PDB file of C-alpha atoms in Angstrom:
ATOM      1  CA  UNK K   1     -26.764  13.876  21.908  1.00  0.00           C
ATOM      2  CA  UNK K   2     -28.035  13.439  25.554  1.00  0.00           C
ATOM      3  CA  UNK K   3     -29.459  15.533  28.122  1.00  0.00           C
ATOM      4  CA  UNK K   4     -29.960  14.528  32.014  1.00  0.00           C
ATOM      5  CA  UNK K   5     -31.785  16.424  34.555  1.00  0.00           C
ATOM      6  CA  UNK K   6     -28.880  15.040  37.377  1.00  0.00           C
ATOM      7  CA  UNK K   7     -26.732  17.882  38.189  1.00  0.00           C
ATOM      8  CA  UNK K   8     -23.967  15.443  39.375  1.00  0.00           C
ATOM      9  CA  UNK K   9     -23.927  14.202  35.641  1.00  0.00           C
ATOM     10  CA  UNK K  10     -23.750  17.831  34.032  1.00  0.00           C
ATOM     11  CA  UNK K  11     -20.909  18.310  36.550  1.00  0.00           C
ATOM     12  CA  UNK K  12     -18.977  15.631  35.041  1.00  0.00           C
ATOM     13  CA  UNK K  13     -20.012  15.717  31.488  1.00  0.00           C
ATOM     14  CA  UNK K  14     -19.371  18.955  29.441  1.00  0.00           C
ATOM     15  CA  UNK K  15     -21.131  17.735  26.894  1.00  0.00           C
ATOM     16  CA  UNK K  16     -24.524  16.533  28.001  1.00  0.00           C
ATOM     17  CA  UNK K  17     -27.445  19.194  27.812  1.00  0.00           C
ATOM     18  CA  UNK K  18     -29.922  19.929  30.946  1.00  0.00           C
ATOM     19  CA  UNK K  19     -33.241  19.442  28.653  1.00  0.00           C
ATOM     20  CA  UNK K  20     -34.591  17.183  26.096  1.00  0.00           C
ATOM     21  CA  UNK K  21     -35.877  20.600  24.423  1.00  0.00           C
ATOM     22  CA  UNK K  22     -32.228  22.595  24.248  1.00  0.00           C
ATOM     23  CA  UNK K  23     -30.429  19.289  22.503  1.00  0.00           C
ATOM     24  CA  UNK K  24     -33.618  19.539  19.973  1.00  0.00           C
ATOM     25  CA  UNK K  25     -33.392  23.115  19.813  1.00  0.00           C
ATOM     26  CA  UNK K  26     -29.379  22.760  19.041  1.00  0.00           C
ATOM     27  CA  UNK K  27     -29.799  19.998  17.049  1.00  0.00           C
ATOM     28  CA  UNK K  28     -32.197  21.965  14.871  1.00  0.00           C
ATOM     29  CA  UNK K  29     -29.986  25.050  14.648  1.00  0.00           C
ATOM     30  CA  UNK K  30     -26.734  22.714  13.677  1.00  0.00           C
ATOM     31  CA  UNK K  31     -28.425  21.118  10.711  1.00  0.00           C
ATOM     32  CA  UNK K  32     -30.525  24.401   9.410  1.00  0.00           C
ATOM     33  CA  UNK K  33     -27.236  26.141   9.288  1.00  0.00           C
ATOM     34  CA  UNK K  34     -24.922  23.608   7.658  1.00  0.00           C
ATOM     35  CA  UNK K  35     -27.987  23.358   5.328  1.00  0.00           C
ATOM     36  CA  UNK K  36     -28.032  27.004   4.571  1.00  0.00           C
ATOM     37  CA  UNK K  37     -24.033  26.602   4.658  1.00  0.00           C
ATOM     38  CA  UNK K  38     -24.178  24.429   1.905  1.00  0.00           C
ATOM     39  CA  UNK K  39     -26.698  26.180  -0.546  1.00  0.00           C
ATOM     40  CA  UNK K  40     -24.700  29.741   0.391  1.00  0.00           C
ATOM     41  CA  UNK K  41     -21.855  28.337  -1.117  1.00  0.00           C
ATOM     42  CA  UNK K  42     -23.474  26.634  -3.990  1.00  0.00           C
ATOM     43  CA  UNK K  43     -24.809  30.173  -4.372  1.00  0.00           C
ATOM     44  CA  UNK K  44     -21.166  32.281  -4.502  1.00  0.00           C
ATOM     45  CA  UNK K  45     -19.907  28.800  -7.000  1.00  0.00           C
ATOM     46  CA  UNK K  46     -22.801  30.393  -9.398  1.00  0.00           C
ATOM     47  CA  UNK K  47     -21.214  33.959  -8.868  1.00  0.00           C
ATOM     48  CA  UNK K  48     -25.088  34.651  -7.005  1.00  0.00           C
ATOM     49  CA  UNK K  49     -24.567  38.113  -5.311  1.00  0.00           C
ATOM     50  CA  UNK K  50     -24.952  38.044  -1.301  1.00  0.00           C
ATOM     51  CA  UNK K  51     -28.855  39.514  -1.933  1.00  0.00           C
ATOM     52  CA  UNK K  52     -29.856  36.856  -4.074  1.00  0.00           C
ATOM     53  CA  UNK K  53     -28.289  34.586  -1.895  1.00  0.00           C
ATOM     54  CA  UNK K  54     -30.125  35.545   1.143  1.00  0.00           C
ATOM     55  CA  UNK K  55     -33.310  36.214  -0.349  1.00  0.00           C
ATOM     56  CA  UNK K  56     -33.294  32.156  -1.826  1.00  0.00           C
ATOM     57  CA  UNK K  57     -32.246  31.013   1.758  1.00  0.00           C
ATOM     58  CA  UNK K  58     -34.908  33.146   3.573  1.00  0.00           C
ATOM     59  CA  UNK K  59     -37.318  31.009   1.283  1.00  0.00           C
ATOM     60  CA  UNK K  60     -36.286  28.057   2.975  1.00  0.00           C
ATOM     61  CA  UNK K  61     -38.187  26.222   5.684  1.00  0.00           C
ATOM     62  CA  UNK K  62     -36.090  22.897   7.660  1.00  0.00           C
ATOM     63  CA  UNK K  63     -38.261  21.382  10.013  1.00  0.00           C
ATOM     64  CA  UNK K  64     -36.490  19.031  12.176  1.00  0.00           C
ATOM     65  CA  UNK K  65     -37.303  15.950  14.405  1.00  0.00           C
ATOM     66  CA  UNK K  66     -34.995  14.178  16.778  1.00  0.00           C
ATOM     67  CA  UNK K  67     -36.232  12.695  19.972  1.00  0.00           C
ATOM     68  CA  UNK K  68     -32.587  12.248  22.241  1.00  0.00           C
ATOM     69  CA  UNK K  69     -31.906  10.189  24.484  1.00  0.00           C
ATOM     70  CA  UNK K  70     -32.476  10.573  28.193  1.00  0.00           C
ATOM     71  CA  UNK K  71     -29.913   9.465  31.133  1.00  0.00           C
ATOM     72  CA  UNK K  72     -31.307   9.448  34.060  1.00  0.00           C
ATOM     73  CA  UNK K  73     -28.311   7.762  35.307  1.00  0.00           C
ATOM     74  CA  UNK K  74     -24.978   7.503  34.080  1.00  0.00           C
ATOM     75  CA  UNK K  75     -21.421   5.794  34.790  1.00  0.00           C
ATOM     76  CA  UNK K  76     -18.209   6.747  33.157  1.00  0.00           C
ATOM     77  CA  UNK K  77     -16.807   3.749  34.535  1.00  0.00           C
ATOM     78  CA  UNK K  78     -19.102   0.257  33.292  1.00  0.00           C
ATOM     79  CA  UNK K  79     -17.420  -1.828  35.849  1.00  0.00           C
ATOM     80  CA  UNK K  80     -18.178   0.115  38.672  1.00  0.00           C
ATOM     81  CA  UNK K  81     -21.816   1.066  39.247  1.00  0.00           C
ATOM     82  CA  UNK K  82     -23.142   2.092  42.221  1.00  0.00           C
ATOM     83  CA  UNK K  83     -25.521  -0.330  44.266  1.00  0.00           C
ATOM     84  CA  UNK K  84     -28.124   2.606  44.566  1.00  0.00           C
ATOM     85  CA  UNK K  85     -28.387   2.688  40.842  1.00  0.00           C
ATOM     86  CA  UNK K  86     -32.152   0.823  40.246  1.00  0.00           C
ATOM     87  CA  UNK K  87     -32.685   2.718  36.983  1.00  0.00           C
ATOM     88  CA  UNK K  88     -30.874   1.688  33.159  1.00  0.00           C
ATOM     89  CA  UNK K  89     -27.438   3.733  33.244  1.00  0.00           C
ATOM     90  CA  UNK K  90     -25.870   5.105  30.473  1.00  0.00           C
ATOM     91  CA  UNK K  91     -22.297   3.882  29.980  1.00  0.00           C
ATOM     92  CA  UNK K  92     -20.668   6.718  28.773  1.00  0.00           C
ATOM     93  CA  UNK K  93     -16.773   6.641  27.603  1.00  0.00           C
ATOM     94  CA  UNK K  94     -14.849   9.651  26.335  1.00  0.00           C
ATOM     95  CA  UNK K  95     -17.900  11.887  26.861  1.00  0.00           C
ATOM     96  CA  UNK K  96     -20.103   9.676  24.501  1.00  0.00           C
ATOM     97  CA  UNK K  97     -22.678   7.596  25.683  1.00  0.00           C
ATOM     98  CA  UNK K  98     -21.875   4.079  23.914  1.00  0.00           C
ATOM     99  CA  UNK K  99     -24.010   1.858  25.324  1.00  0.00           C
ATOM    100  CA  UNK K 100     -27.334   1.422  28.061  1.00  0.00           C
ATOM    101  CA  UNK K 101     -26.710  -0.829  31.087  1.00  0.00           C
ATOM    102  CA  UNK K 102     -29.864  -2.582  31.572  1.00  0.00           C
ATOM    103  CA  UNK K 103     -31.612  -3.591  34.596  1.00  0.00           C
ATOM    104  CA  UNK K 104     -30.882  -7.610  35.006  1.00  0.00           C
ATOM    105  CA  UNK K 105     -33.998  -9.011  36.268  1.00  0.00           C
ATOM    106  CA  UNK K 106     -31.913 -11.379  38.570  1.00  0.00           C
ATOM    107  CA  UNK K 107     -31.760  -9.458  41.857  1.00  0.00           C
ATOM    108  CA  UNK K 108     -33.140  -6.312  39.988  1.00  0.00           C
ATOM    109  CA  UNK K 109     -29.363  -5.224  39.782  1.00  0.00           C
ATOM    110  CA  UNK K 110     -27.223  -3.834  37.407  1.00  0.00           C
ATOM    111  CA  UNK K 111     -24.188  -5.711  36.064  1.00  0.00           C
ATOM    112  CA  UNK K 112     -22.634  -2.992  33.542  1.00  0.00           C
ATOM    113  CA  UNK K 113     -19.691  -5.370  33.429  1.00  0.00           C
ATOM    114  CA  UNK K 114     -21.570  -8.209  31.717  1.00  0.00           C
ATOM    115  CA  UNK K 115     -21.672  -8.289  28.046  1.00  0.00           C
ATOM    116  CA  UNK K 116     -25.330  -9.441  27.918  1.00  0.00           C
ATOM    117  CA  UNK K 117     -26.310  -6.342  29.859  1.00  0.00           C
ATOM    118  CA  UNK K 118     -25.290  -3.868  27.791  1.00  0.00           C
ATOM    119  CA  UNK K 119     -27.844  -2.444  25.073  1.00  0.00           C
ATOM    120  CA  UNK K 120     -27.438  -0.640  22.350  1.00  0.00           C
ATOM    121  CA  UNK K 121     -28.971   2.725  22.185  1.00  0.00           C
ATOM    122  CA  UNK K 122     -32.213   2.901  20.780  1.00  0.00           C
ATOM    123  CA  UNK K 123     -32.553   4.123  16.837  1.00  0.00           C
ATOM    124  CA  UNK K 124     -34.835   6.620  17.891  1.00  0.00           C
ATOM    125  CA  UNK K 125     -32.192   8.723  19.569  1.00  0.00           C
ATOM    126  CA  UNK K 126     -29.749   8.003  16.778  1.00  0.00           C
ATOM    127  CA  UNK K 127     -32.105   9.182  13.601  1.00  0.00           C
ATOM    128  CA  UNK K 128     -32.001  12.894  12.831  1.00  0.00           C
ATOM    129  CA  UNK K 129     -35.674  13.266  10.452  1.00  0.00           C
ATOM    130  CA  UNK K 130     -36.791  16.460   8.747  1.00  0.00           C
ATOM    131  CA  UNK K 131     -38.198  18.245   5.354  1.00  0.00           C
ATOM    132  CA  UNK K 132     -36.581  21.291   3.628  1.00  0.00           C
ATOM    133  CA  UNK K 133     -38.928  23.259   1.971  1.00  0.00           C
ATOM    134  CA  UNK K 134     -39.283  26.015  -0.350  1.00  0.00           C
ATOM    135  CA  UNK K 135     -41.437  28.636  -2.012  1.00  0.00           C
ATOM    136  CA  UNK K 136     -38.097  29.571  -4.580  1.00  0.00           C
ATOM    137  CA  UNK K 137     -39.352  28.644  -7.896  1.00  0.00           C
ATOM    138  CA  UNK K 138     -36.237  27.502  -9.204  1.00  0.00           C
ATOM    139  CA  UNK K 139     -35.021  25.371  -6.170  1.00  0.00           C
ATOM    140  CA  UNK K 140     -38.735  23.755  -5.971  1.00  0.00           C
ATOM    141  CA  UNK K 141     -38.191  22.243  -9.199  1.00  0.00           C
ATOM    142  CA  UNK K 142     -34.470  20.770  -8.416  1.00  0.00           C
ATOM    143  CA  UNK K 143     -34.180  17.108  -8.967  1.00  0.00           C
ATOM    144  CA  UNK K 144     -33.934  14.402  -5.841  1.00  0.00           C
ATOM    145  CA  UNK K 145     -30.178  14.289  -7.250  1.00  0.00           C
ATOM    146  CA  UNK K 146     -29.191  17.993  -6.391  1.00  0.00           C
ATOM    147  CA  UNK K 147     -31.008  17.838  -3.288  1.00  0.00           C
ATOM    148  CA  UNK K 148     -29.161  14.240  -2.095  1.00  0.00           C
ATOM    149  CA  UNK K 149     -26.273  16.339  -3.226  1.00  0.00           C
ATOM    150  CA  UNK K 150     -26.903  18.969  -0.649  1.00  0.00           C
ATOM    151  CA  UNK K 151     -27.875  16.777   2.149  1.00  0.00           C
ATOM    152  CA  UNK K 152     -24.703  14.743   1.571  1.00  0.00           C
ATOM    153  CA  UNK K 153     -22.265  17.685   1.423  1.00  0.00           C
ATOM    154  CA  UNK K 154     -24.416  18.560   4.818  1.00  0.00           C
ATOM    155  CA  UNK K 155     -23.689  15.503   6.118  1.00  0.00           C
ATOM    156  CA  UNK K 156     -20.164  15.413   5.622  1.00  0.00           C
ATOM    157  CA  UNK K 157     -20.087  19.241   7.341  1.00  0.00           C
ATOM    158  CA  UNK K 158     -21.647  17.990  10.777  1.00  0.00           C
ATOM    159  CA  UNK K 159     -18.878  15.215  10.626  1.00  0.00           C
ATOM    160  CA  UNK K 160     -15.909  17.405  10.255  1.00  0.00           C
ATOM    161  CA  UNK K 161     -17.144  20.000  12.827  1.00  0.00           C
ATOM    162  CA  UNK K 162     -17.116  20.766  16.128  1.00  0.00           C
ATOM    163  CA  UNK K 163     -19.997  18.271  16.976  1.00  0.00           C
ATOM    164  CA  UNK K 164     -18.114  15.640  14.593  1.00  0.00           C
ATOM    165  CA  UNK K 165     -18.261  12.989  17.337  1.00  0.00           C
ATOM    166  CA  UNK K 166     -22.019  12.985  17.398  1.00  0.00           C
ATOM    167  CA  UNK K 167     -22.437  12.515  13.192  1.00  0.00           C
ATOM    168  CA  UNK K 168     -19.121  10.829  12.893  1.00  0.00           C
ATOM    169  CA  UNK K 169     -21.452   7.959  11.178  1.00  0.00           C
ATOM    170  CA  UNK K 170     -24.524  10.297   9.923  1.00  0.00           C
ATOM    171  CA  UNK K 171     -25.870   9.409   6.588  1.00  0.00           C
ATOM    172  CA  UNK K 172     -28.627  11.214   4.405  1.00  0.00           C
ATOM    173  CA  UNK K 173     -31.492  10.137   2.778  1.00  0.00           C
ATOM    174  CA  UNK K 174     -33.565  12.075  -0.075  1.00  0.00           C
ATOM    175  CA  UNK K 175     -37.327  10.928   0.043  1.00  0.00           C
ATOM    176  CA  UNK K 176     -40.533  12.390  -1.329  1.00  0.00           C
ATOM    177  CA  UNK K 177     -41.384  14.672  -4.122  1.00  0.00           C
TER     178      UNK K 177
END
């Protein structure tokens, strides 16, 4: 997920957010509540009355990190860039941005339609980080198993949804104690 501060970008992108701070703030509610999505209906598979089930998730704490990526510039069309454009651009196709076209040094111009321009997009905007934790005695003691379990079912939730496009590749990794 993206966010620009170009109002000529918005205009063209539904997609793209105004703020680095509201595609971290919906990027934190997305994953808390397919989290809490998940363990509510591990809850009703245990026949767990709604009460219960509340009371557990209210004991939850998901802290999230994601740092996304900025375009300051952007193109929908990688062949055509204008000349005023001194900054990297992000090529964006389909309302995803797929690639950065970098600044070649050579005339300090860009050249979005050369393969050896085009970088990837940083890992840091691509890794979603965070904890889950708990002060429910019985779901503090659950194995690295049942919680990978979780996150995976998680996972596959954000990739069948409405943001699908943006975790259409997410994976999940269990760490810690």
């Amino acid at each position: 997920m993206v966010h620009t501060g170009d109002a000529a970008i918005r205009a063209q992108l539904s997609n793209i957010a105004n703020s680095r701070r509201a595609v971290q703030a919906l990027v934190n509610c997305l994953v808390m509540h397919t989290v809490f999505d998940v363990l509510e209906s591990q809850g009703r598979s245990a026949l767990l009355p709604d009460t219960v089930i509340s009371s557990i998730l209210g004991q939850l704490t998901i802290n999230i990190t994601y740092e996304p990526l900025e375009c300051k510039k952007a193109t929908l069309n990688p062949a055509v860039v204008p000349q005023d454009r001194m900054d990297d651009t992000c090529i964006i196709v389909s309302n995803t941005v797929t690639g950065i076209c970098k600044m070649m040094p050579q005339g300090r111009m860009l050249m979005c339609n050369m393969p050896m321009a085009i970088g990837a997009i940083p890992s840091r905007h691509l890794t979603i980080g965070g904890t889950i934790s708990t002060t429910n005695i019985i779901m503090a003691s659950w194995s690295r198993t049942m919680w990978q379990s979780v996150v995976n079912r998680a996972v596959r939730m954000l990739a069948s949804g409405p943001f699908r496009s943006n975790f259409f590749s997410a994976s999940a990794v269990v760490s810690g104690s």
